[in-house]
Amino acid sequence: MTYSIVGTGNVGKALALQFARSGILFGIANTRGPDSIAPLAEELGDKVVPMTLQEALKADVIILAVPFWAHREVAKAATTWQGKIVIDVTNAYGVPLSDLDNLPSSAIVAKALPGAHLVKAFNHLPAGVLKQEPATAAGRRVIFLSSDDEGATATVAALVEKLGYAPISLGKIAEGGQLVQARDKSWAPLIFQDLFKKEQ
């Protein structure tokens, strides 16, 4: 299984740090090219591979950590999305519902990536929290997942575990997934909820 992170803003960097901490090899890309990522790769070590956007989109699992509307530019950069698992970390806060056809924002992202299996995850915690150790004295930090594809959810749940978090599935995007999706200028109930799962 190959992984890549698209986006080198605060959230993309926080996730890159967790991959590096966990010893998982991954590619990372942005629209500015690999040279702009070299300092981050140097800081995080040899598990980080700076890539062009096109190279990063060849991974089996692609983490989309870009501003919401930037997903359209990313969508055009791939030759095919067929069979890819895309983890949607975007938040559409401030985007009028009419611009989303009154659909959950992840449904709009999924439409732009035909053939991809989309899983909403990692978007409910701010970058500053995502940078922190996933396991604490209180337990493992919870990451919520929602998807219309159970197989993709299982794959992402396994990755979440590898990174040291506790995955919790909310079910389908239009149902439980609404609990982690911003709508217009309101945050969903589970966004910013920094919860922990105690070990049995």
mmCIF file of C-alpha atoms in Angstrom:
data_model
loop_
_atom_site.group_PDB
_atom_site.id
_atom_site.type_symbol
_atom_site.label_atom_id
_atom_site.label_comp_id
_atom_site.label_asym_id
_atom_site.label_seq_id
_atom_site.Cartn_x
_atom_site.Cartn_y
_atom_site.Cartn_z
ATOM 1 C CA MET A 1 0.000 0.000 0.000
ATOM 2 C CA THR A 2 1.440 3.404 -1.001
ATOM 3 C CA TYR A 3 0.458 6.715 0.590
ATOM 4 C CA SER A 4 0.698 10.358 -0.339
ATOM 5 C CA ILE A 5 -0.314 13.671 1.173
ATOM 6 C CA VAL A 6 -1.416 16.449 -1.163
ATOM 7 C CA GLY A 7 -1.082 19.804 0.540
ATOM 8 C CA THR A 8 1.686 21.323 2.647
ATOM 9 C CA GLY A 9 -0.320 23.777 4.714
ATOM 10 C CA ASN A 10 -0.535 23.383 8.480
ATOM 11 C CA VAL A 11 -2.775 20.285 8.335
ATOM 12 C CA GLY A 12 -0.698 18.578 5.621
ATOM 13 C CA LYS A 13 2.472 19.220 7.639
ATOM 14 C CA ALA A 14 0.857 17.902 10.831
ATOM 15 C CA LEU A 15 -0.142 14.669 9.087
ATOM 16 C CA ALA A 16 3.314 14.383 7.509
ATOM 17 C CA LEU A 17 4.803 14.601 11.003
ATOM 18 C CA GLN A 18 2.591 11.714 12.186
ATOM 19 C CA PHE A 19 3.553 9.541 9.197
ATOM 20 C CA ALA A 20 7.247 10.226 9.831
ATOM 21 C CA ARG A 21 6.845 9.521 13.573
ATOM 22 C CA SER A 22 5.181 6.206 12.756
ATOM 23 C CA GLY A 23 7.917 5.207 10.310
ATOM 24 C CA ILE A 24 5.526 5.018 7.332
ATOM 25 C CA LEU A 25 7.018 5.879 3.932
ATOM 26 C CA PHE A 26 4.906 8.460 2.082
ATOM 27 C CA GLY A 27 4.996 10.942 -0.761
ATOM 28 C CA ILE A 28 4.060 14.570 -0.327
ATOM 29 C CA ALA A 29 3.175 17.141 -2.960
ATOM 30 C CA ASN A 30 1.724 20.576 -3.521
ATOM 31 C CA THR A 31 1.060 22.722 -6.586
ATOM 32 C CA ARG A 32 4.429 24.495 -6.233
ATOM 33 C CA GLY A 33 6.620 21.447 -6.907
ATOM 34 C CA PRO A 34 9.013 19.164 -4.970
ATOM 35 C CA ASP A 35 11.696 21.819 -4.406
ATOM 36 C CA SER A 36 9.315 23.769 -2.170
ATOM 37 C CA ILE A 37 8.916 20.659 0.031
ATOM 38 C CA ALA A 38 12.637 19.888 0.411
ATOM 39 C CA PRO A 39 13.029 21.746 3.755
ATOM 40 C CA LEU A 40 10.091 19.825 5.258
ATOM 41 C CA ALA A 41 11.505 16.509 4.028
ATOM 42 C CA GLU A 42 14.894 17.371 5.518
ATOM 43 C CA GLU A 43 13.248 18.150 8.849
ATOM 44 C CA LEU A 44 11.120 14.978 8.976
ATOM 45 C CA GLY A 45 13.641 12.426 7.700
ATOM 46 C CA ASP A 46 13.944 9.717 5.101
ATOM 47 C CA LYS A 47 10.310 8.499 5.185
ATOM 48 C CA VAL A 48 9.230 11.657 3.329
ATOM 49 C CA VAL A 49 9.490 11.692 -0.468
ATOM 50 C CA PRO A 50 8.837 15.104 -2.094
ATOM 51 C CA MET A 51 6.898 14.547 -5.347
ATOM 52 C CA THR A 52 5.206 16.339 -8.182
ATOM 53 C CA LEU A 53 1.436 16.441 -7.870
ATOM 54 C CA GLN A 54 1.112 13.907 -10.711
ATOM 55 C CA GLU A 55 3.501 11.487 -8.968
ATOM 56 C CA ALA A 56 1.667 11.817 -5.642
ATOM 57 C CA LEU A 57 -1.656 10.996 -7.302
ATOM 58 C CA LYS A 58 -0.327 7.563 -8.313
ATOM 59 C CA ALA A 59 -0.424 6.394 -4.661
ATOM 60 C CA ASP A 60 -3.031 3.853 -3.527
ATOM 61 C CA VAL A 61 -4.201 6.131 -0.698
ATOM 62 C CA ILE A 62 -4.188 9.898 -1.253
ATOM 63 C CA ILE A 63 -4.742 12.350 1.601
ATOM 64 C CA LEU A 64 -6.344 15.527 0.291
ATOM 65 C CA ALA A 65 -5.256 18.285 2.714
ATOM 66 C CA VAL A 66 -5.935 21.383 0.613
ATOM 67 C CA PRO A 67 -8.332 24.353 0.877
ATOM 68 C CA PHE A 68 -11.802 23.134 -0.125
ATOM 69 C CA TRP A 69 -12.096 24.518 -3.667
ATOM 70 C CA ALA A 70 -8.487 23.517 -4.488
ATOM 71 C CA HIS A 71 -9.783 19.938 -4.835
ATOM 72 C CA ARG A 72 -10.885 20.878 -8.386
ATOM 73 C CA GLU A 73 -7.309 21.666 -9.429
ATOM 74 C CA VAL A 74 -6.074 18.417 -7.871
ATOM 75 C CA ALA A 75 -8.863 16.484 -9.618
ATOM 76 C CA LYS A 76 -7.633 17.625 -13.038
ATOM 77 C CA ALA A 77 -4.043 16.540 -12.336
ATOM 78 C CA ALA A 78 -4.742 12.764 -12.237
ATOM 79 C CA THR A 79 -5.054 10.620 -15.343
ATOM 80 C CA THR A 80 -7.545 8.408 -13.493
ATOM 81 C CA TRP A 81 -9.105 8.181 -10.037
ATOM 82 C CA GLN A 82 -10.377 4.659 -10.600
ATOM 83 C CA GLY A 83 -9.819 2.465 -7.530
ATOM 84 C CA LYS A 84 -7.966 5.150 -5.530
ATOM 85 C CA ILE A 85 -8.792 5.708 -1.879
ATOM 86 C CA VAL A 86 -8.988 9.440 -1.206
ATOM 87 C CA ILE A 87 -9.052 10.734 2.368
ATOM 88 C CA ASP A 88 -10.901 14.047 2.317
ATOM 89 C CA VAL A 89 -9.456 16.341 4.981
ATOM 90 C CA THR A 90 -11.010 19.511 3.524
ATOM 91 C CA ASN A 91 -13.476 21.771 5.331
ATOM 92 C CA ALA A 92 -16.023 23.855 3.413
ATOM 93 C CA TYR A 93 -16.566 26.385 6.180
ATOM 94 C CA GLY A 94 -17.985 29.609 4.739
ATOM 95 C CA VAL A 95 -19.008 28.021 1.426
ATOM 96 C CA PRO A 96 -22.715 28.804 0.787
ATOM 97 C CA LEU A 97 -24.879 25.682 0.650
ATOM 98 C CA SER A 98 -26.184 26.809 -2.741
ATOM 99 C CA ASP A 99 -22.613 26.449 -4.110
ATOM 100 C CA LEU A 100 -22.689 22.824 -2.912
ATOM 101 C CA ASP A 101 -26.152 22.035 -4.348
ATOM 102 C CA ASN A 102 -27.173 21.533 -0.682
ATOM 103 C CA LEU A 103 -25.021 18.371 -0.590
ATOM 104 C CA PRO A 104 -22.387 17.447 2.029
ATOM 105 C CA SER A 105 -19.057 18.953 0.961
ATOM 106 C CA SER A 106 -17.490 15.476 0.684
ATOM 107 C CA ALA A 107 -20.137 14.507 -1.876
ATOM 108 C CA ILE A 108 -18.943 17.436 -4.017
ATOM 109 C CA VAL A 109 -15.317 16.304 -3.683
ATOM 110 C CA ALA A 110 -16.312 12.712 -4.556
ATOM 111 C CA LYS A 111 -18.117 13.918 -7.716
ATOM 112 C CA ALA A 112 -14.905 15.601 -8.880
ATOM 113 C CA LEU A 113 -12.938 12.326 -8.500
ATOM 114 C CA PRO A 114 -14.886 9.748 -10.534
ATOM 115 C CA GLY A 115 -14.029 6.163 -9.588
ATOM 116 C CA ALA A 116 -12.331 7.086 -6.297
ATOM 117 C CA HIS A 117 -13.421 5.660 -2.937
ATOM 118 C CA LEU A 118 -13.725 8.707 -0.703
ATOM 119 C CA VAL A 119 -13.366 8.643 3.088
ATOM 120 C CA LYS A 120 -13.847 11.757 5.234
ATOM 121 C CA ALA A 121 -11.243 11.751 8.020
ATOM 122 C CA PHE A 122 -8.761 13.885 10.006
ATOM 123 C CA ASN A 123 -10.705 17.093 9.269
ATOM 124 C CA HIS A 124 -12.326 17.542 12.674
ATOM 125 C CA LEU A 125 -9.122 18.414 14.544
ATOM 126 C CA PRO A 126 -7.120 21.615 14.032
ATOM 127 C CA ALA A 127 -3.517 21.309 12.843
ATOM 128 C CA GLY A 128 -2.114 22.188 16.272
ATOM 129 C CA VAL A 129 -3.882 19.184 17.793
ATOM 130 C CA LEU A 130 -3.051 16.858 14.886
ATOM 131 C CA LYS A 131 0.647 17.584 15.512
ATOM 132 C CA GLN A 132 0.442 16.294 19.070
ATOM 133 C CA GLU A 133 1.126 12.699 20.076
ATOM 134 C CA PRO A 134 -1.939 10.562 19.250
ATOM 135 C CA ALA A 135 -1.537 8.453 22.402
ATOM 136 C CA THR A 136 -1.772 10.174 25.777
ATOM 137 C CA ALA A 137 -2.398 9.216 29.389
ATOM 138 C CA ALA A 138 -6.124 9.747 28.678
ATOM 139 C CA GLY A 139 -6.053 7.189 25.838
ATOM 140 C CA ARG A 140 -5.678 7.350 22.062
ATOM 141 C CA ARG A 141 -6.955 10.439 20.242
ATOM 142 C CA VAL A 142 -10.087 9.638 18.205
ATOM 143 C CA ILE A 143 -10.277 10.106 14.429
ATOM 144 C CA PHE A 144 -13.781 9.996 12.931
ATOM 145 C CA LEU A 145 -14.305 8.307 9.554
ATOM 146 C CA SER A 146 -17.264 8.448 7.193
ATOM 147 C CA SER A 147 -17.633 6.916 3.748
ATOM 148 C CA ASP A 148 -20.115 5.255 1.435
ATOM 149 C CA ASP A 149 -17.576 2.450 0.893
ATOM 150 C CA GLU A 150 -17.026 0.000 3.767
ATOM 151 C CA GLY A 151 -13.854 -1.470 2.251
ATOM 152 C CA ALA A 152 -12.253 1.962 1.957
ATOM 153 C CA THR A 153 -13.302 2.765 5.530
ATOM 154 C CA ALA A 154 -11.565 -0.422 6.742
ATOM 155 C CA THR A 155 -8.363 0.488 4.852
ATOM 156 C CA VAL A 156 -8.324 4.004 6.301
ATOM 157 C CA ALA A 157 -9.170 2.701 9.787
ATOM 158 C CA ALA A 158 -6.086 0.449 9.573
ATOM 159 C CA LEU A 159 -3.955 3.469 8.589
ATOM 160 C CA VAL A 160 -5.416 5.519 11.460
ATOM 161 C CA GLU A 161 -4.412 2.683 13.847
ATOM 162 C CA LYS A 162 -0.891 2.568 12.359
ATOM 163 C CA LEU A 163 -0.569 6.289 13.015
ATOM 164 C CA GLY A 164 -1.487 5.674 16.661
ATOM 165 C CA TYR A 165 -5.056 7.018 16.682
ATOM 166 C CA ALA A 166 -8.369 5.313 17.506
ATOM 167 C CA PRO A 167 -10.681 5.165 14.446
ATOM 168 C CA ILE A 168 -14.428 5.564 14.929
ATOM 169 C CA SER A 169 -16.741 5.099 11.940
ATOM 170 C CA LEU A 170 -19.720 7.432 11.641
ATOM 171 C CA GLY A 171 -21.212 5.508 8.706
ATOM 172 C CA LYS A 172 -22.204 7.040 5.382
ATOM 173 C CA ILE A 173 -21.256 10.581 4.347
ATOM 174 C CA ALA A 174 -24.844 11.832 4.073
ATOM 175 C CA GLU A 175 -25.722 10.362 7.482
ATOM 176 C CA GLY A 176 -23.128 10.235 10.297
ATOM 177 C CA GLY A 177 -20.659 12.043 8.058
ATOM 178 C CA GLN A 178 -22.701 15.213 8.489
ATOM 179 C CA LEU A 179 -21.448 15.349 12.085
ATOM 180 C CA VAL A 180 -17.975 16.304 10.834
ATOM 181 C CA GLN A 181 -18.825 18.553 7.883
ATOM 182 C CA ALA A 182 -19.020 22.322 8.098
ATOM 183 C CA ARG A 183 -22.173 23.764 6.562
ATOM 184 C CA ASP A 184 -22.033 27.363 5.398
ATOM 185 C CA LYS A 185 -20.846 29.316 8.465
ATOM 186 C CA SER A 186 -21.590 26.684 11.084
ATOM 187 C CA TRP A 187 -19.322 23.893 12.308
ATOM 188 C CA ALA A 188 -20.777 20.408 12.684
ATOM 189 C CA PRO A 189 -21.125 19.027 16.245
ATOM 190 C CA LEU A 190 -18.040 16.775 16.203
ATOM 191 C CA ILE A 191 -15.644 19.294 14.666
ATOM 192 C CA PHE A 192 -13.033 20.390 17.242
ATOM 193 C CA GLN A 193 -14.095 17.580 19.624
ATOM 194 C CA ASP A 194 -10.758 16.276 20.853
ATOM 195 C CA LEU A 195 -11.889 12.921 22.253
ATOM 196 C CA PHE A 196 -9.900 9.985 23.589
ATOM 197 C CA LYS A 197 -10.518 6.245 23.623
ATOM 198 C CA LYS A 198 -9.270 4.423 26.715
ATOM 199 C CA GLU A 199 -7.467 1.158 26.181
ATOM 200 C CA GLN A 200 -9.317 -1.889 27.483
#
